[in-house]
CSV table of C-alpha atoms and ligand atoms in Angstrom, one decimal:
chain,number,residue,atom,x,y,z
L,1,MET,CA,62.9,12.7,-8.4
L,2,GLU,CA,62.2,8.6,-10.3
L,3,VAL,CA,64.4,7.8,-12.1
L,4,VAL,CA,68.7,7.5,-12.0
L,5,THR,CA,71.0,6.7,-14.1
L,6,PHE,CA,74.9,7.1,-15.0
L,7,GLY,CA,77.1,6.7,-17.9
L,8,GLU,CA,79.7,7.9,-20.4
L,9,SER,CA,78.2,10.7,-22.8
L,10,MET,CA,81.2,11.1,-25.8
L,11,VAL,CA,81.1,13.5,-28.9
L,12,LEU,CA,79.6,11.9,-32.0
L,13,PHE,CA,81.3,12.9,-35.2
L,14,SER,CA,79.1,11.8,-37.8
L,15,SER,CA,79.5,12.9,-41.9
L,16,ASP,CA,76.2,13.1,-44.1
L,17,LYS,CA,78.4,11.4,-46.6
L,18,ASN,CA,78.2,7.3,-47.1
L,19,LEU,CA,81.4,7.0,-47.0
L,20,PRO,CA,84.9,5.4,-45.4
L,21,LEU,CA,85.8,7.9,-42.1
L,22,GLU,CA,89.2,8.8,-44.4
L,23,TYR,CA,87.7,10.4,-47.4
L,24,VAL,CA,85.3,12.4,-45.1
L,25,HIS,CA,86.3,16.3,-45.0
L,26,GLN,CA,82.9,17.8,-42.6
L,27,PHE,CA,81.5,16.0,-39.7
L,28,ASN,CA,78.2,17.1,-37.8
L,29,LYS,CA,78.9,17.2,-34.1
L,30,GLN,CA,76.3,16.0,-31.5
L,31,MET,CA,76.3,14.6,-28.5
L,32,ALA,CA,75.9,10.7,-28.0
L,33,GLY,CA,75.9,7.6,-24.7
L,34,ALA,CA,73.5,5.1,-24.5
L,35,GLU,CA,72.4,6.4,-20.3
L,36,SER,CA,72.2,10.1,-20.9
L,37,ASN,CA,70.1,8.4,-24.2
L,38,VAL,CA,67.8,7.4,-21.0
L,39,ALA,CA,67.8,10.1,-19.6
L,40,ILE,CA,66.5,12.5,-22.9
L,41,GLY,CA,63.9,9.5,-24.0
L,42,LEU,CA,62.8,9.6,-20.1
L,43,ALA,CA,63.2,14.0,-19.9
L,44,LYS,CA,61.1,14.0,-23.4
L,45,LEU,CA,58.2,11.8,-22.0
L,46,GLY,CA,57.7,14.2,-18.6
L,47,HIS,CA,60.1,12.5,-16.3
L,48,ARG,CA,62.3,13.4,-13.5
L,49,VAL,CA,65.2,12.7,-14.4
L,50,GLY,CA,69.0,12.6,-12.9
L,51,TRP,CA,72.4,11.8,-14.5
L,52,PHE,CA,76.0,11.9,-13.2
L,53,SER,CA,79.7,10.7,-15.4
L,54,LYS,CA,83.0,12.7,-15.5
L,55,LEU,CA,83.5,15.1,-18.3
L,56,GLY,CA,86.6,16.3,-19.3
L,57,ASP,CA,87.2,19.9,-18.4
L,58,ASP,CA,87.1,21.9,-21.9
L,59,PRO,CA,84.5,22.2,-24.2
L,60,PHE,CA,83.6,19.2,-25.1
L,61,GLY,CA,82.7,18.1,-22.3
L,62,ARG,CA,81.2,21.9,-21.3
L,63,TYR,CA,78.8,21.2,-24.5
L,64,VAL,CA,78.0,17.4,-23.8
L,65,LEU,CA,76.9,18.8,-19.7
L,66,HIS,CA,74.2,21.9,-21.9
L,67,GLN,CA,73.1,19.7,-23.3
L,68,ILE,CA,72.1,17.4,-20.7
L,69,ARG,CA,71.0,20.5,-18.8
L,70,GLY,CA,69.1,21.6,-21.6
L,71,TYR,CA,66.7,18.8,-21.2
L,72,GLY,CA,65.6,19.4,-17.6
L,73,ILE,CA,67.9,16.6,-16.1
L,74,ASP,CA,69.7,16.8,-13.0
L,75,ILE,CA,73.4,16.8,-13.8
L,76,SER,CA,74.4,18.3,-9.9
L,77,ARG,CA,76.4,15.2,-9.6
L,78,CYS,CA,78.4,15.0,-12.5
L,79,ARG,CA,81.3,16.0,-11.6
L,80,HIS,CA,84.9,17.0,-14.1
L,81,THR,CA,88.1,17.0,-14.5
L,82,GLY,CA,91.9,18.4,-15.4
L,83,ASP,CA,92.8,15.2,-15.8
L,84,ALA,CA,91.7,13.2,-18.7
L,85,PRO,CA,89.7,14.8,-21.8
L,86,THR,CA,85.8,14.6,-22.4
L,87,GLY,CA,85.0,10.6,-24.5
L,88,VAL,CA,84.6,10.8,-28.4
L,89,TYR,CA,83.7,8.8,-31.4
L,90,PHE,CA,83.3,8.6,-34.8
L,91,LYS,CA,80.5,6.8,-37.2
L,92,GLU,CA,81.6,5.6,-40.3
L,93,GLN,CA,77.9,4.8,-42.6
L,94,ARG,CA,79.5,3.3,-45.8
L,95,THR,CA,76.5,2.4,-46.9
L,96,LYS,CA,72.4,3.0,-45.9
L,97,GLY,CA,73.1,0.1,-42.3
L,98,LYS,CA,76.3,-0.2,-42.1
L,99,THR,CA,77.1,2.1,-39.5
L,100,GLN,CA,81.1,1.4,-37.7
L,101,VAL,CA,81.6,3.0,-34.5
L,102,TYR,CA,85.7,4.6,-33.9
L,103,TYR,CA,86.0,5.6,-29.8
L,104,TYR,CA,88.4,7.6,-28.6
L,105,ARG,CA,87.9,7.1,-25.3
L,106,ARG,CA,90.3,5.0,-23.4
L,107,HIS,CA,91.0,6.5,-20.8
L,108,SER,CA,88.8,9.4,-20.6
L,109,ALA,CA,87.5,11.3,-18.1
L,110,ALA,CA,84.2,9.8,-17.6
L,111,SER,CA,86.3,6.4,-17.8
L,112,MET,CA,88.2,8.3,-14.2
L,113,MET,CA,84.6,7.5,-12.3
L,114,HIS,CA,85.2,6.2,-8.9
L,115,PRO,CA,83.3,4.2,-6.1
L,116,ASP,CA,84.0,6.6,-3.8
L,117,GLU,CA,82.7,9.7,-5.4
L,118,LEU,CA,78.7,7.9,-5.4
L,119,ASP,CA,76.3,10.5,-3.1
L,120,GLU,CA,74.3,7.2,-2.0
L,121,ALA,CA,71.4,9.9,-0.6
L,122,TYR,CA,71.4,11.2,-4.1
L,123,LEU,CA,70.3,7.7,-5.1
L,124,ALA,CA,68.2,7.7,-2.5
L,125,GLY,CA,65.8,10.3,-3.5
L,126,PHE,CA,64.7,8.2,-6.6
L,127,LYS,CA,62.6,5.4,-8.0
L,128,ILE,CA,64.1,3.2,-10.3
L,129,LEU,CA,67.7,3.2,-11.8
L,130,HIS,CA,69.0,2.3,-15.0
L,131,ILE,CA,72.7,1.0,-15.6
L,132,THR,CA,74.3,-0.8,-18.4
L,133,GLY,CA,77.1,-2.8,-19.3
L,134,ILE,CA,79.0,-0.2,-21.7
L,135,THR,CA,80.3,2.0,-18.0
L,136,PRO,CA,81.8,-1.4,-16.4
L,137,ALA,CA,83.4,-1.9,-19.6
L,138,LEU,CA,84.8,1.4,-19.3
L,139,SER,CA,88.2,0.9,-16.3
L,140,PRO,CA,87.9,-1.2,-13.3
L,141,ASP,CA,86.7,2.3,-11.3
L,142,CYS,CA,84.0,2.2,-13.4
L,143,LEU,CA,82.9,-1.4,-12.2
L,144,ALA,CA,83.6,-0.9,-8.8
L,145,LEU,CA,81.7,2.0,-9.3
L,146,THR,CA,78.4,0.2,-11.0
L,147,ARG,CA,78.5,-3.0,-8.3
L,148,LYS,CA,78.9,-0.1,-5.8
L,149,ALA,CA,75.3,1.9,-7.3
L,150,VAL,CA,73.9,-1.2,-7.8
L,151,ALA,CA,73.9,-2.6,-4.2
L,152,SER,CA,73.4,0.7,-3.5
L,153,ALA,CA,69.9,0.3,-4.9
L,154,ARG,CA,69.2,-2.3,-3.9
L,155,LYS,CA,69.5,-1.4,0.1
L,156,LEU,CA,67.6,1.7,-0.4
L,157,GLY,CA,64.9,-0.2,-2.2
L,158,LEU,CA,65.1,1.3,-6.0
L,159,LYS,CA,63.9,-1.1,-8.9
L,160,ILE,CA,67.3,-1.3,-11.3
L,161,VAL,CA,66.5,-2.0,-15.2
L,162,PHE,CA,70.0,-3.1,-16.9
L,163,ASP,CA,71.0,-3.2,-20.7
L,164,PRO,CA,73.8,-5.7,-21.2
L,165,ASN,CA,74.7,-3.2,-24.1
L,166,VAL,CA,77.7,-5.2,-25.1
L,167,ARG,CA,80.7,-3.1,-26.7
L,168,TRP,CA,83.0,-5.1,-28.0
L,169,LYS,CA,85.3,-2.5,-28.5
L,170,LEU,CA,85.2,-1.5,-25.1
L,171,TRP,CA,85.8,-6.0,-23.5
L,172,ASP,CA,89.2,-7.7,-23.4
L,173,SER,CA,87.5,-11.4,-24.2
L,174,GLU,CA,84.0,-12.5,-24.5
L,175,GLU,CA,84.7,-14.9,-20.6
L,176,ALA,CA,85.3,-10.9,-19.1
L,177,ALA,CA,81.9,-9.2,-21.0
L,178,LYS,CA,79.3,-12.5,-19.9
L,179,GLU,CA,81.0,-13.2,-16.2
L,180,VAL,CA,80.7,-8.7,-15.2
L,181,LEU,CA,76.9,-8.4,-17.2
L,182,LEU,CA,76.2,-11.8,-16.0
L,183,GLU,CA,76.5,-11.0,-12.2
L,184,LEU,CA,74.8,-7.6,-13.3
L,185,ALA,CA,71.7,-8.6,-15.2
L,186,GLY,CA,71.2,-10.8,-11.8
L,187,SER,CA,70.9,-7.7,-9.7
L,188,ALA,CA,68.6,-6.2,-11.9
L,189,ASP,CA,64.7,-6.4,-11.4
L,190,TYR,CA,64.0,-6.0,-15.3
L,191,ILE,CA,66.7,-6.8,-17.7
L,192,LEU,CA,66.6,-6.3,-21.0
L,193,PRO,CA,68.5,-7.6,-23.8
L,194,GLY,CA,68.8,-7.4,-27.6
L,195,LEU,CA,68.4,-11.2,-29.6
L,196,ASP,CA,73.1,-12.2,-29.5
L,197,GLU,CA,73.3,-10.0,-25.7
L,198,GLY,CA,70.9,-13.3,-24.8
L,199,GLU,CA,72.3,-15.9,-27.0
L,200,LEU,CA,75.5,-14.5,-25.0
L,201,LEU,CA,74.7,-14.4,-21.3
L,202,THR,CA,72.8,-17.7,-21.6
L,203,GLY,CA,73.6,-20.1,-24.1
L,204,CYS,CA,70.3,-20.0,-25.6
L,205,THR,CA,69.5,-19.2,-29.0
L,206,GLN,CA,65.6,-18.6,-29.1
L,207,PRO,CA,63.7,-14.8,-26.9
L,208,GLU,CA,61.2,-17.9,-24.9
L,209,ASP,CA,64.5,-19.8,-23.1
L,210,ILE,CA,66.5,-16.8,-23.1
L,211,ALA,CA,64.2,-14.9,-21.0
L,212,SER,CA,63.7,-18.3,-18.9
L,213,ALA,CA,67.2,-18.7,-18.2
L,214,LEU,CA,67.8,-14.7,-16.9
L,215,LEU,CA,64.6,-14.6,-15.1
L,216,LYS,CA,66.3,-15.4,-12.0
L,217,PRO,CA,63.0,-16.2,-9.1
L,218,GLY,CA,62.9,-12.6,-7.7
L,219,ALA,CA,63.4,-10.9,-11.3
L,220,ALA,CA,60.4,-9.3,-12.3
L,221,GLY,CA,60.9,-9.1,-15.7
L,222,VAL,CA,63.0,-10.0,-19.1
L,223,VAL,CA,62.7,-8.2,-22.7
L,224,VAL,CA,63.7,-9.3,-25.5
L,225,LYS,CA,64.9,-6.8,-28.1
L,226,LEU,CA,64.2,-8.8,-31.6
L,227,GLY,CA,64.8,-5.3,-33.6
L,228,SER,CA,62.5,-5.5,-36.3
L,229,LYS,CA,60.3,-8.2,-35.1
L,230,GLY,CA,59.7,-7.1,-31.8
L,231,ALA,CA,60.7,-8.0,-28.5
L,232,TYR,CA,59.4,-11.0,-26.3
L,233,PHE,CA,58.8,-10.8,-22.4
L,234,LYS,CA,58.5,-12.6,-19.7
L,235,SER,CA,57.2,-12.9,-16.0
L,236,GLU,CA,56.3,-15.5,-13.8
L,237,GLN,CA,52.9,-14.2,-13.9
L,238,ASP,CA,53.0,-13.7,-18.0
L,239,SER,CA,54.6,-14.0,-21.1
L,240,GLY,CA,54.4,-12.8,-25.0
L,241,TYR,CA,55.6,-12.0,-28.3
L,242,MET,CA,55.2,-8.5,-28.9
L,243,ALA,CA,54.9,-7.6,-32.7
L,244,PRO,CA,57.2,-4.3,-34.1
L,245,PHE,CA,55.6,-0.9,-34.4
L,246,PRO,CA,56.1,-0.2,-38.3
L,247,ALA,CA,59.1,1.5,-39.0
L,248,GLU,CA,61.6,3.1,-41.5
L,249,GLU,CA,64.8,2.6,-40.7
L,250,VAL,CA,66.8,5.7,-40.8
L,251,ASP,CA,69.5,5.1,-37.9
L,252,PRO,CA,69.4,2.0,-36.2
L,253,VAL,CA,71.9,3.2,-33.6
L,254,GLY,CA,70.2,4.6,-29.9
L,255,ALA,CA,66.9,2.8,-30.3
L,256,GLY,CA,68.0,0.2,-27.6
L,257,ASP,CA,68.1,3.5,-25.6
L,258,ALA,CA,64.9,5.1,-26.5
L,259,PHE,CA,63.8,1.8,-25.8
L,260,ALA,CA,64.7,1.9,-23.1
L,261,ALA,CA,63.0,5.1,-21.7
L,262,GLY,CA,59.6,3.7,-22.9
L,263,PHE,CA,59.9,0.2,-20.8
L,264,ILE,CA,61.1,2.4,-17.9
L,265,SER,CA,58.2,5.1,-18.4
L,266,GLY,CA,55.9,2.3,-18.4
L,267,LEU,CA,56.7,1.6,-15.3
L,268,LEU,CA,55.8,4.7,-14.0
L,269,HIS,CA,52.5,4.7,-15.4
L,270,GLY,CA,52.2,1.9,-13.3
L,271,GLU,CA,51.9,-0.6,-16.5
L,272,THR,CA,52.1,-4.0,-16.4
L,273,LEU,CA,55.2,-5.2,-18.4
L,274,GLU,CA,52.9,-6.2,-21.5
L,275,GLN,CA,51.8,-2.5,-21.5
L,276,ALA,CA,55.5,-0.9,-20.6
L,277,VAL,CA,56.9,-3.1,-23.6
L,278,ARG,CA,54.4,-1.8,-25.6
L,279,ARG,CA,55.0,1.6,-25.0
L,280,ALA,CA,59.2,0.8,-25.4
L,281,SER,CA,58.5,-0.6,-28.9
L,282,ALA,CA,57.1,2.6,-30.2
L,283,MET,CA,59.6,4.8,-28.7
L,284,GLY,CA,62.7,2.2,-30.3
L,285,ALA,CA,60.2,2.3,-33.6
L,286,ILE,CA,60.6,6.5,-33.5
L,287,ALA,CA,63.8,6.5,-32.7
L,288,VAL,CA,65.3,4.1,-36.1
L,289,SER,CA,62.9,6.3,-37.8
L,290,VAL,CA,65.0,9.4,-37.4
L,291,ASN,CA,68.8,10.3,-38.1
L,292,GLY,CA,71.0,10.4,-34.5
L,293,ASP,CA,70.0,9.5,-31.0
L,294,VAL,CA,67.5,11.1,-29.4
L,295,GLU,CA,66.2,13.8,-32.2
L,296,GLY,CA,63.6,11.9,-32.8
L,297,LEU,CA,61.7,10.9,-29.6
L,298,PRO,CA,58.6,12.3,-28.9
L,299,ASN,CA,57.3,13.9,-25.4
L,300,GLU,CA,54.0,11.8,-24.6
L,301,ALA,CA,51.2,13.8,-25.7
L,302,GLU,CA,53.1,12.8,-28.9
L,303,LEU,CA,54.2,9.3,-28.3
L,304,LEU,CA,50.2,7.8,-27.2
L,305,ASP,CA,49.8,9.9,-30.5
L,306,MET,CA,52.0,7.3,-32.0
L,307,MET,CA,50.7,4.2,-30.1
L,308,LYS,CA,46.7,4.9,-31.1
L,309,GLY,CA,47.0,6.3,-34.5
L,310,ASP,CA,48.8,2.1,-35.6
L,311,GLN,CA,45.4,0.6,-36.7
L,312,ASP,CA,47.6,-2.4,-38.2
L,313,TYR,CA,49.4,-3.0,-34.9
L,314,GLN,CA,48.9,-6.4,-33.5
L,315,ASN,CA,49.7,-7.7,-30.8
L,316,VAL,CA,50.6,-11.2,-30.5
L,317,LYS,CA,50.2,-13.0,-27.2
L,318,ARG,CA,50.8,-16.5,-26.9
F,401,KDG,O1,73.2,3.6,-27.5
F,401,KDG,C1,73.5,3.6,-28.6
F,401,KDG,C2,75.4,4.5,-27.9
F,401,KDG,O2,76.1,3.2,-28.3
F,401,KDG,C3,75.8,5.7,-28.1
F,401,KDG,O3,75.0,6.5,-28.1
F,401,KDG,C4,77.0,5.6,-28.2
F,401,KDG,O4,76.7,5.4,-25.5
F,401,KDG,C5,77.1,4.6,-26.2
F,401,KDG,C6,78.7,3.8,-26.9
F,401,KDG,O5,79.2,3.7,-25.4
F,401,KDG,O6,79.0,3.5,-27.3
């Protein structure tokens, strides 16, 4: 197996209408979750992936599980509980580009994941552990589980890819978020912050300074995601700006997860940091141009076609 990730996946209800939710009468049901988005992105590219969580013993839990299993992702370590429900959230789009989310996930089944339930022997079968800053924000036990998974991965020699994925609705304070996320960044091999997240973690405002501050001795690379402006990457040996792939933005949610999936896929293909960031950027561009977190994600052939076909693409190296 290649990549393992874990976290909360929820049922997402969204509307086709750009209206405040109090005026919406019909909702579309989808499945969402940052870590399962990454797992699905990777599985669609042909990688062998494991994802685990804790789901409620309810119809939504079964729905989430069926969806993820349907992509060929190993869900053998996923747990169920009758003590708490599967999390749910609603997405409100008032105008194009103005999206709000409303979570109904406090005390959800996933927030009850426990460090004692981590199967370390299972982790040993993977090359890469992907984690996000969402899981440690779910509960003290989820924080302990994340810490334990990171420690196990380091012991077992897995590479760790960390996406801070700050979700302010889940943290009590900026200090609490910063402390935990910096700790996790300090244990990761690859760190993929957005510009705002980089600023939160380092106090720096420029991508170059953020990357330098996060690139502790021993980390293999930092990639600062700059949205429609592309990305900045840095390792001990290499650094540069990656121009974005052209994309018409329909739904930005899930773009960071697609970016992470592309990046990890590049690592698994033995690509250089720059090449992996190019793959990541292409995935991000594809994700923003489709409504839904994962619906638009490509298979390997489609991704390569998209990357080849883009004549205007320029990689500006500095
Ligand atoms: O990155 C997309 C996620 O934000 C979405 O799928 C829901 O996992 C989610 C979260 O915690 O917001």
